[in-house]
Amino acid sequence: NILFWASNVIDQYPSRRVIVATHDYVHGYNYYSNSRSEIGDSMWEKLVKPHADQIFLVLSGHYENEVRITSLEDGYFVHQLLSDYQDRHNGGNGWLRIIEFSSINNEISIRTYSPYLDKYETDSNSQFILDNKITESKFILISILPWIISSQVIIPIAILIVILVKRRKQ
């Protein structure tokens, strides 16, 4: 299955750090806020938790909201972020997340911006900084599986794995 495939890809690169992007992972509804969905719990147990030494960031959508969860697993922080704006006025007004990685400051900066409105959202769920111990690195795409069939529904971008690699000294 998809989680077995993703686990194998991660296992092939044991010294690399991983970002997982998936569709349904963190609940966005107020009464479930700060919890994973049923699918997210399954992904946590089968993929994220066993690879917490490599997976440092999980990105998801599906539920209209902004939610962040940081879990500590075996001494490793795993940041899990939900951002989905499609149910907002005018189909979401183009709201998107800008994620910046700083190896100098050991942090991940998150900002929310609408190019349509030319405006930033600045509340605490939209603009924040996550601690992250990273070394000088760049992103390269290692593998992607763009479509899976689940319960007779095709779900786009089930899991996207981006793995960080150290830059070669020149």
Short mmCIF file of N, CA and C in Angstrom, two decimals:
data_model
loop_
_atom_site.label_atom_id
_atom_site.label_comp_id
_atom_site.label_asym_id
_atom_site.label_seq_id
_atom_site.Cartn_x
_atom_site.Cartn_y
_atom_site.Cartn_z
N ASN A 1 0.83 -1.20 0.00
CA ASN A 1 0.00 0.00 0.00
C ASN A 1 0.87 1.26 0.00
N ILE A 2 0.23 2.39 0.00
CA ILE A 2 0.92 3.68 -0.12
C ILE A 2 1.87 3.94 1.05
N LEU A 3 1.49 3.57 2.26
CA LEU A 3 2.35 3.82 3.42
C LEU A 3 3.59 2.92 3.39
N PHE A 4 3.42 1.70 2.91
CA PHE A 4 4.56 0.79 2.74
C PHE A 4 5.54 1.37 1.72
N TRP A 5 5.00 1.87 0.60
CA TRP A 5 5.83 2.49 -0.43
C TRP A 5 6.60 3.68 0.14
N ALA A 6 5.89 4.57 0.85
CA ALA A 6 6.54 5.76 1.42
C ALA A 6 7.61 5.37 2.43
N SER A 7 7.32 4.39 3.26
CA SER A 7 8.29 3.92 4.25
C SER A 7 9.55 3.39 3.57
N ASN A 8 9.38 2.66 2.48
CA ASN A 8 10.53 2.14 1.74
C ASN A 8 11.37 3.27 1.15
N VAL A 9 10.72 4.30 0.63
CA VAL A 9 11.46 5.44 0.08
C VAL A 9 12.28 6.11 1.19
N ILE A 10 11.67 6.33 2.34
CA ILE A 10 12.38 6.95 3.46
C ILE A 10 13.54 6.07 3.91
N ASP A 11 13.30 4.77 3.99
CA ASP A 11 14.36 3.83 4.42
C ASP A 11 15.56 3.84 3.47
N GLN A 12 15.34 4.16 2.21
CA GLN A 12 16.44 4.20 1.24
C GLN A 12 17.38 5.38 1.49
N TYR A 13 16.93 6.37 2.26
CA TYR A 13 17.71 7.58 2.52
C TYR A 13 17.76 7.84 4.03
N PRO A 14 18.41 6.98 4.81
CA PRO A 14 18.35 7.06 6.27
C PRO A 14 18.97 8.30 6.89
N SER A 15 19.83 9.00 6.18
CA SER A 15 20.47 10.19 6.76
C SER A 15 19.78 11.48 6.33
N ARG A 16 18.65 11.38 5.67
CA ARG A 16 17.98 12.57 5.15
C ARG A 16 16.73 12.90 5.95
N ARG A 17 16.38 14.17 5.94
CA ARG A 17 15.19 14.66 6.64
C ARG A 17 14.03 14.71 5.66
N VAL A 18 12.81 14.51 6.15
CA VAL A 18 11.67 14.30 5.26
C VAL A 18 10.50 15.22 5.61
N ILE A 19 9.87 15.74 4.55
CA ILE A 19 8.59 16.44 4.66
C ILE A 19 7.56 15.57 3.96
N VAL A 20 6.46 15.30 4.64
CA VAL A 20 5.36 14.55 4.03
C VAL A 20 4.21 15.51 3.79
N ALA A 21 3.71 15.55 2.56
CA ALA A 21 2.51 16.34 2.23
C ALA A 21 1.42 15.36 1.83
N THR A 22 0.28 15.47 2.48
CA THR A 22 -0.82 14.54 2.23
C THR A 22 -2.14 15.30 2.25
N HIS A 23 -3.19 14.63 1.88
CA HIS A 23 -4.50 15.28 1.76
C HIS A 23 -5.19 15.40 3.12
N ASP A 24 -5.46 14.30 3.79
CA ASP A 24 -6.25 14.27 5.01
C ASP A 24 -5.37 13.75 6.14
N TYR A 25 -5.07 14.59 7.11
CA TYR A 25 -4.19 14.17 8.21
C TYR A 25 -4.62 14.78 9.54
N VAL A 26 -4.74 16.11 9.61
CA VAL A 26 -5.13 16.81 10.84
C VAL A 26 -6.57 17.29 10.71
N HIS A 27 -7.36 17.08 11.79
CA HIS A 27 -8.74 17.59 11.80
C HIS A 27 -8.73 19.11 11.81
N GLY A 28 -9.71 19.70 11.16
CA GLY A 28 -9.82 21.14 11.15
C GLY A 28 -11.04 21.65 11.88
N TYR A 29 -11.95 20.75 12.21
CA TYR A 29 -13.17 21.18 12.88
C TYR A 29 -12.86 21.55 14.32
N ASN A 30 -13.55 22.58 14.83
CA ASN A 30 -13.24 23.11 16.16
C ASN A 30 -13.29 22.05 17.25
N TYR A 31 -14.26 21.14 17.18
CA TYR A 31 -14.37 20.14 18.24
C TYR A 31 -13.32 19.05 18.13
N TYR A 32 -12.60 18.99 17.02
CA TYR A 32 -11.50 18.05 16.87
C TYR A 32 -10.16 18.76 16.81
N SER A 33 -10.15 20.05 17.02
CA SER A 33 -8.93 20.83 16.85
C SER A 33 -7.77 20.21 17.62
N ASN A 34 -6.61 20.27 17.02
CA ASN A 34 -5.38 19.71 17.59
C ASN A 34 -5.42 18.19 17.72
N SER A 35 -6.11 17.54 16.79
CA SER A 35 -6.08 16.09 16.75
C SER A 35 -5.97 15.63 15.30
N ARG A 36 -5.51 14.42 15.13
CA ARG A 36 -5.41 13.85 13.79
C ARG A 36 -6.74 13.20 13.41
N SER A 37 -6.99 13.15 12.13
CA SER A 37 -8.16 12.44 11.62
C SER A 37 -7.89 10.93 11.74
N GLU A 38 -8.87 10.12 11.41
CA GLU A 38 -8.68 8.67 11.44
C GLU A 38 -7.56 8.26 10.47
N ILE A 39 -7.57 8.86 9.29
CA ILE A 39 -6.50 8.60 8.31
C ILE A 39 -5.17 9.10 8.85
N GLY A 40 -5.17 10.28 9.48
CA GLY A 40 -3.95 10.83 10.06
C GLY A 40 -3.39 9.95 11.17
N ASP A 41 -4.27 9.40 12.02
CA ASP A 41 -3.80 8.49 13.07
C ASP A 41 -3.14 7.26 12.47
N SER A 42 -3.73 6.73 11.41
CA SER A 42 -3.15 5.56 10.74
C SER A 42 -1.78 5.90 10.15
N MET A 43 -1.68 7.07 9.49
CA MET A 43 -0.40 7.50 8.93
C MET A 43 0.63 7.72 10.03
N TRP A 44 0.19 8.30 11.15
CA TRP A 44 1.10 8.53 12.27
C TRP A 44 1.70 7.20 12.76
N GLU A 45 0.84 6.23 13.00
CA GLU A 45 1.29 4.95 13.55
C GLU A 45 2.13 4.15 12.56
N LYS A 46 1.77 4.19 11.28
CA LYS A 46 2.43 3.32 10.29
C LYS A 46 3.61 3.97 9.58
N LEU A 47 3.64 5.31 9.53
CA LEU A 47 4.69 5.98 8.75
C LEU A 47 5.46 7.03 9.56
N VAL A 48 4.74 7.99 10.10
CA VAL A 48 5.40 9.15 10.71
C VAL A 48 6.12 8.76 12.01
N LYS A 49 5.43 8.14 12.92
CA LYS A 49 6.03 7.76 14.21
C LYS A 49 7.26 6.86 14.03
N PRO A 50 7.19 5.80 13.20
CA PRO A 50 8.39 4.96 13.02
C PRO A 50 9.56 5.70 12.37
N HIS A 51 9.29 6.80 11.69
CA HIS A 51 10.34 7.57 11.02
C HIS A 51 10.48 8.97 11.62
N ALA A 52 10.13 9.12 12.89
CA ALA A 52 10.18 10.44 13.53
C ALA A 52 11.59 11.02 13.56
N ASP A 53 12.59 10.18 13.46
CA ASP A 53 13.97 10.67 13.41
C ASP A 53 14.28 11.33 12.07
N GLN A 54 13.43 11.12 11.06
CA GLN A 54 13.64 11.71 9.74
C GLN A 54 12.51 12.67 9.35
N ILE A 55 11.27 12.29 9.63
CA ILE A 55 10.12 13.14 9.25
C ILE A 55 9.99 14.26 10.28
N PHE A 56 10.16 15.49 9.84
CA PHE A 56 10.06 16.62 10.76
C PHE A 56 8.87 17.51 10.47
N LEU A 57 8.21 17.30 9.33
CA LEU A 57 7.10 18.16 8.95
C LEU A 57 6.08 17.37 8.14
N VAL A 58 4.80 17.48 8.53
CA VAL A 58 3.69 16.88 7.79
C VAL A 58 2.73 18.01 7.44
N LEU A 59 2.43 18.15 6.15
CA LEU A 59 1.53 19.19 5.65
C LEU A 59 0.26 18.53 5.13
N SER A 60 -0.89 19.13 5.44
CA SER A 60 -2.15 18.56 4.97
C SER A 60 -3.20 19.63 4.73
N GLY A 61 -4.31 19.20 4.15
CA GLY A 61 -5.44 20.07 3.86
C GLY A 61 -6.73 19.34 4.23
N HIS A 62 -7.70 19.35 3.33
CA HIS A 62 -8.98 18.65 3.41
C HIS A 62 -9.99 19.37 4.29
N TYR A 63 -9.64 19.68 5.53
CA TYR A 63 -10.56 20.34 6.45
C TYR A 63 -10.27 21.84 6.45
N GLU A 64 -11.29 22.65 6.21
CA GLU A 64 -11.11 24.10 6.12
C GLU A 64 -10.74 24.66 7.49
N ASN A 65 -9.48 25.04 7.64
CA ASN A 65 -9.02 25.64 8.88
C ASN A 65 -7.50 25.77 8.82
N GLU A 66 -6.93 26.28 9.89
CA GLU A 66 -5.49 26.31 10.12
C GLU A 66 -5.24 25.68 11.48
N VAL A 67 -4.48 24.62 11.52
CA VAL A 67 -4.20 23.92 12.77
C VAL A 67 -2.73 23.51 12.76
N ARG A 68 -2.10 23.55 13.92
CA ARG A 68 -0.74 23.02 14.03
C ARG A 68 -0.63 22.16 15.28
N ILE A 69 0.06 21.08 15.12
CA ILE A 69 0.33 20.13 16.20
C ILE A 69 1.83 19.85 16.17
N THR A 70 2.47 19.88 17.32
CA THR A 70 3.86 19.46 17.40
C THR A 70 3.92 18.30 18.38
N SER A 71 4.41 17.17 17.90
CA SER A 71 4.53 15.97 18.73
C SER A 71 6.00 15.67 18.97
N LEU A 72 6.29 15.17 20.15
CA LEU A 72 7.65 14.75 20.50
C LEU A 72 7.66 13.23 20.51
N GLU A 73 8.47 12.63 19.66
CA GLU A 73 8.54 11.17 19.55
C GLU A 73 10.00 10.74 19.60
N ASP A 74 10.35 10.00 20.62
CA ASP A 74 11.73 9.50 20.80
C ASP A 74 12.76 10.63 20.71
N GLY A 75 12.43 11.78 21.26
CA GLY A 75 13.36 12.91 21.27
C GLY A 75 13.34 13.77 20.02
N TYR A 76 12.46 13.47 19.08
CA TYR A 76 12.37 14.23 17.83
C TYR A 76 11.03 14.95 17.75
N PHE A 77 11.08 16.23 17.36
CA PHE A 77 9.86 16.99 17.15
C PHE A 77 9.35 16.76 15.74
N VAL A 78 8.04 16.51 15.63
CA VAL A 78 7.38 16.38 14.34
C VAL A 78 6.28 17.44 14.30
N HIS A 79 6.43 18.42 13.41
CA HIS A 79 5.43 19.47 13.24
C HIS A 79 4.41 19.01 12.20
N GLN A 80 3.12 19.17 12.53
CA GLN A 80 2.04 18.73 11.64
C GLN A 80 1.11 19.92 11.42
N LEU A 81 1.00 20.36 10.17
CA LEU A 81 0.26 21.58 9.85
C LEU A 81 -0.88 21.31 8.89
N LEU A 82 -2.03 21.86 9.22
CA LEU A 82 -3.19 21.85 8.32
C LEU A 82 -3.39 23.27 7.83
N SER A 83 -3.55 23.43 6.53
CA SER A 83 -3.95 24.73 5.98
C SER A 83 -4.86 24.47 4.78
N ASP A 84 -6.10 24.94 4.90
CA ASP A 84 -7.09 24.76 3.84
C ASP A 84 -8.03 25.96 3.89
N TYR A 85 -8.08 26.70 2.80
CA TYR A 85 -8.82 27.96 2.78
C TYR A 85 -9.99 27.96 1.79
N GLN A 86 -10.27 26.84 1.14
CA GLN A 86 -11.22 26.80 0.04
C GLN A 86 -12.66 27.18 0.42
N ASP A 87 -13.04 27.04 1.67
CA ASP A 87 -14.40 27.39 2.07
C ASP A 87 -14.55 28.85 2.49
N ARG A 88 -13.49 29.59 2.43
CA ARG A 88 -13.57 31.02 2.75
C ARG A 88 -14.23 31.77 1.59
N HIS A 89 -14.52 33.03 1.83
CA HIS A 89 -15.18 33.88 0.83
C HIS A 89 -14.47 33.79 -0.52
N ASN A 90 -15.25 33.80 -1.57
CA ASN A 90 -14.73 33.84 -2.94
C ASN A 90 -13.82 32.64 -3.25
N GLY A 91 -14.19 31.46 -2.74
CA GLY A 91 -13.41 30.26 -3.01
C GLY A 91 -12.05 30.24 -2.35
N GLY A 92 -11.86 31.05 -1.34
CA GLY A 92 -10.61 31.06 -0.59
C GLY A 92 -9.74 32.28 -0.82
N ASN A 93 -10.12 33.14 -1.77
CA ASN A 93 -9.38 34.37 -2.06
C ASN A 93 -7.88 34.15 -2.28
N GLY A 94 -7.52 32.96 -2.69
CA GLY A 94 -6.11 32.70 -3.03
C GLY A 94 -5.18 32.54 -1.84
N TRP A 95 -5.71 32.38 -0.62
CA TRP A 95 -4.84 32.23 0.55
C TRP A 95 -3.93 31.03 0.38
N LEU A 96 -2.66 31.20 0.74
CA LEU A 96 -1.67 30.13 0.65
C LEU A 96 -0.65 30.28 1.76
N ARG A 97 0.09 29.21 1.98
CA ARG A 97 1.13 29.20 3.01
C ARG A 97 2.49 29.43 2.38
N ILE A 98 3.26 30.30 2.99
CA ILE A 98 4.66 30.50 2.62
C ILE A 98 5.49 29.89 3.74
N ILE A 99 6.33 28.93 3.39
CA ILE A 99 7.14 28.22 4.38
C ILE A 99 8.61 28.48 4.06
N GLU A 100 9.32 29.10 4.99
CA GLU A 100 10.73 29.41 4.80
C GLU A 100 11.56 28.65 5.83
N PHE A 101 12.64 28.04 5.36
CA PHE A 101 13.53 27.26 6.21
C PHE A 101 14.83 28.03 6.40
N SER A 102 15.22 28.24 7.67
CA SER A 102 16.47 28.94 7.97
C SER A 102 17.41 28.01 8.73
N SER A 103 18.51 27.64 8.07
CA SER A 103 19.50 26.81 8.75
C SER A 103 20.33 27.66 9.71
N ILE A 104 20.40 28.95 9.46
CA ILE A 104 21.16 29.85 10.33
C ILE A 104 20.46 30.00 11.68
N ASN A 105 19.13 30.19 11.65
CA ASN A 105 18.37 30.38 12.88
C ASN A 105 17.73 29.10 13.41
N ASN A 106 17.92 27.99 12.71
CA ASN A 106 17.31 26.71 13.10
C ASN A 106 15.81 26.85 13.31
N GLU A 107 15.14 27.42 12.31
CA GLU A 107 13.70 27.60 12.44
C GLU A 107 13.00 27.51 11.08
N ILE A 108 11.70 27.28 11.18
CA ILE A 108 10.82 27.28 10.01
C ILE A 108 9.83 28.41 10.23
N SER A 109 9.79 29.34 9.31
CA SER A 109 8.89 30.49 9.39
C SER A 109 7.66 30.22 8.53
N ILE A 110 6.49 30.37 9.12
CA ILE A 110 5.22 30.14 8.42
C ILE A 110 4.48 31.46 8.31
N ARG A 111 4.08 31.80 7.08
CA ARG A 111 3.25 32.98 6.85
C ARG A 111 2.10 32.60 5.93
N THR A 112 0.99 33.31 6.06
CA THR A 112 -0.18 33.07 5.23
C THR A 112 -0.45 34.33 4.42
N TYR A 113 -0.58 34.16 3.11
CA TYR A 113 -0.66 35.30 2.20
C TYR A 113 -1.70 35.04 1.12
N SER A 114 -2.38 36.11 0.70
CA SER A 114 -3.29 36.04 -0.44
C SER A 114 -2.78 36.97 -1.54
N PRO A 115 -2.28 36.42 -2.65
CA PRO A 115 -1.87 37.28 -3.76
C PRO A 115 -3.07 37.99 -4.39
N TYR A 116 -4.24 37.40 -4.27
CA TYR A 116 -5.47 38.00 -4.79
C TYR A 116 -5.80 39.28 -4.03
N LEU A 117 -5.67 39.24 -2.70
CA LEU A 117 -5.94 40.41 -1.86
C LEU A 117 -4.69 41.23 -1.59
N ASP A 118 -3.51 40.70 -1.93
CA ASP A 118 -2.22 41.30 -1.60
C ASP A 118 -2.17 41.64 -0.11
N LYS A 119 -2.41 40.60 0.70
CA LYS A 119 -2.54 40.80 2.13
C LYS A 119 -2.03 39.57 2.88
N TYR A 120 -1.39 39.81 4.04
CA TYR A 120 -0.97 38.73 4.93
C TYR A 120 -1.98 38.58 6.05
N GLU A 121 -2.21 37.35 6.50
CA GLU A 121 -2.95 37.11 7.73
C GLU A 121 -1.92 37.05 8.84
N THR A 122 -2.18 37.70 9.96
CA THR A 122 -1.15 37.79 10.99
C THR A 122 -1.57 37.23 12.35
N ASP A 123 -2.70 36.54 12.42
CA ASP A 123 -3.09 35.93 13.69
C ASP A 123 -2.15 34.77 14.01
N SER A 124 -2.24 34.24 15.22
CA SER A 124 -1.27 33.24 15.69
C SER A 124 -1.36 31.90 14.95
N ASN A 125 -2.47 31.61 14.29
CA ASN A 125 -2.57 30.38 13.49
C ASN A 125 -2.06 30.57 12.08
N SER A 126 -1.83 31.82 11.68
CA SER A 126 -1.45 32.13 10.30
C SER A 126 0.00 32.54 10.15
N GLN A 127 0.60 33.00 11.22
CA GLN A 127 1.98 33.49 11.18
C GLN A 127 2.68 33.04 12.45
N PHE A 128 3.69 32.18 12.30
CA PHE A 128 4.38 31.66 13.47
C PHE A 128 5.73 31.07 13.06
N ILE A 129 6.52 30.75 14.06
CA ILE A 129 7.85 30.18 13.83
C ILE A 129 7.94 28.86 14.58
N LEU A 130 8.47 27.85 13.89
CA LEU A 130 8.68 26.54 14.48
C LEU A 130 10.18 26.33 14.66
N ASP A 131 10.57 25.79 15.81
CA ASP A 131 11.97 25.43 16.02
C ASP A 131 12.31 24.24 15.15
N ASN A 132 13.50 24.26 14.58
CA ASN A 132 13.93 23.16 13.73
C ASN A 132 15.44 23.16 13.60
N LYS A 133 16.05 22.11 14.06
CA LYS A 133 17.50 21.97 13.93
C LYS A 133 17.81 21.42 12.55
N ILE A 134 18.31 22.27 11.67
CA ILE A 134 18.66 21.83 10.32
C ILE A 134 20.08 22.26 10.00
N THR A 135 20.68 21.56 9.09
CA THR A 135 22.00 21.94 8.61
C THR A 135 21.83 22.60 7.26
N GLU A 136 22.87 23.25 6.77
CA GLU A 136 22.78 23.88 5.45
C GLU A 136 22.36 22.81 4.45
N SER A 137 21.28 23.06 3.76
CA SER A 137 20.75 22.02 2.89
C SER A 137 19.90 22.63 1.79
N LYS A 138 19.56 21.78 0.85
CA LYS A 138 18.64 22.18 -0.21
C LYS A 138 17.63 21.06 -0.37
N PHE A 139 16.50 21.38 -0.99
CA PHE A 139 15.47 20.38 -1.20
C PHE A 139 15.64 19.74 -2.56
N ILE A 140 15.46 18.44 -2.60
CA ILE A 140 15.34 17.76 -3.88
C ILE A 140 14.18 16.80 -3.77
N LEU A 141 13.45 16.64 -4.85
CA LEU A 141 12.34 15.71 -4.87
C LEU A 141 12.88 14.32 -5.12
N ILE A 142 12.58 13.39 -4.24
CA ILE A 142 13.05 12.02 -4.37
C ILE A 142 11.98 11.15 -5.03
N SER A 143 10.73 11.29 -4.60
CA SER A 143 9.70 10.42 -5.14
C SER A 143 8.33 11.02 -4.91
N ILE A 144 7.40 10.71 -5.80
CA ILE A 144 6.03 11.16 -5.66
C ILE A 144 5.10 10.11 -6.25
N LEU A 145 4.00 9.88 -5.58
CA LEU A 145 2.95 9.02 -6.09
C LEU A 145 1.71 9.89 -6.19
N PRO A 146 1.34 10.36 -7.39
CA PRO A 146 0.31 11.38 -7.51
C PRO A 146 -1.13 10.93 -7.33
N TRP A 147 -1.45 9.67 -7.52
CA TRP A 147 -2.85 9.24 -7.42
C TRP A 147 -2.95 7.91 -6.71
N ILE A 148 -3.92 7.78 -5.83
CA ILE A 148 -4.25 6.47 -5.28
C ILE A 148 -5.76 6.32 -5.31
N ILE A 149 -6.22 5.09 -5.28
CA ILE A 149 -7.65 4.85 -5.22
C ILE A 149 -7.97 4.40 -3.81
N SER A 150 -8.87 5.10 -3.14
CA SER A 150 -9.23 4.79 -1.78
C SER A 150 -10.75 4.83 -1.66
N SER A 151 -11.35 3.74 -1.23
CA SER A 151 -12.80 3.65 -1.09
C SER A 151 -13.50 4.09 -2.37
N GLN A 152 -12.98 3.68 -3.49
CA GLN A 152 -13.52 3.97 -4.81
C GLN A 152 -13.49 5.45 -5.16
N VAL A 153 -12.67 6.21 -4.46
CA VAL A 153 -12.51 7.63 -4.76
C VAL A 153 -11.04 7.87 -5.06
N ILE A 154 -10.76 8.57 -6.14
CA ILE A 154 -9.38 8.90 -6.46
C ILE A 154 -8.97 10.12 -5.66
N ILE A 155 -7.90 10.00 -4.89
CA ILE A 155 -7.41 11.09 -4.05
C ILE A 155 -6.10 11.61 -4.64
N PRO A 156 -6.06 12.88 -5.09
CA PRO A 156 -4.81 13.40 -5.65
C PRO A 156 -3.77 13.66 -4.58
N ILE A 157 -2.54 13.52 -4.95
CA ILE A 157 -1.38 13.79 -4.10
C ILE A 157 -1.56 13.14 -2.72
N ALA A 158 -1.53 11.84 -2.71
CA ALA A 158 -1.68 11.12 -1.45
C ALA A 158 -0.51 11.41 -0.52
N ILE A 159 0.67 11.24 -1.01
CA ILE A 159 1.85 11.53 -0.20
C ILE A 159 2.94 12.05 -1.12
N LEU A 160 3.51 13.17 -0.76
CA LEU A 160 4.64 13.73 -1.48
C LEU A 160 5.80 13.75 -0.49
N ILE A 161 6.89 13.16 -0.87
CA ILE A 161 8.04 13.12 0.02
C ILE A 161 9.15 14.00 -0.55
N VAL A 162 9.56 14.97 0.23
CA VAL A 162 10.67 15.83 -0.14
C VAL A 162 11.76 15.57 0.88
N ILE A 163 12.94 15.27 0.40
CA ILE A 163 14.03 14.90 1.30
C ILE A 163 15.16 15.93 1.20
N LEU A 164 15.62 16.38 2.35
CA LEU A 164 16.73 17.34 2.40
C LEU A 164 18.06 16.62 2.27
N VAL A 165 18.96 17.21 1.53
CA VAL A 165 20.31 16.66 1.43
C VAL A 165 21.31 17.76 1.73
N LYS A 166 22.44 17.37 2.27
CA LYS A 166 23.50 18.35 2.53
C LYS A 166 24.12 18.77 1.22
N ARG A 167 24.45 20.05 1.13
CA ARG A 167 25.15 20.54 -0.05
C ARG A 167 26.57 20.02 -0.04
N ARG A 168 27.05 19.68 -1.20
CA ARG A 168 28.43 19.23 -1.32
C ARG A 168 29.37 20.42 -1.19
N LYS A 169 30.45 20.22 -0.48
CA LYS A 169 31.45 21.28 -0.37
C LYS A 169 32.12 21.44 -1.72
N GLN A 170 32.29 22.68 -2.14
CA GLN A 170 32.88 22.94 -3.45
C GLN A 170 34.28 23.45 -3.33
#
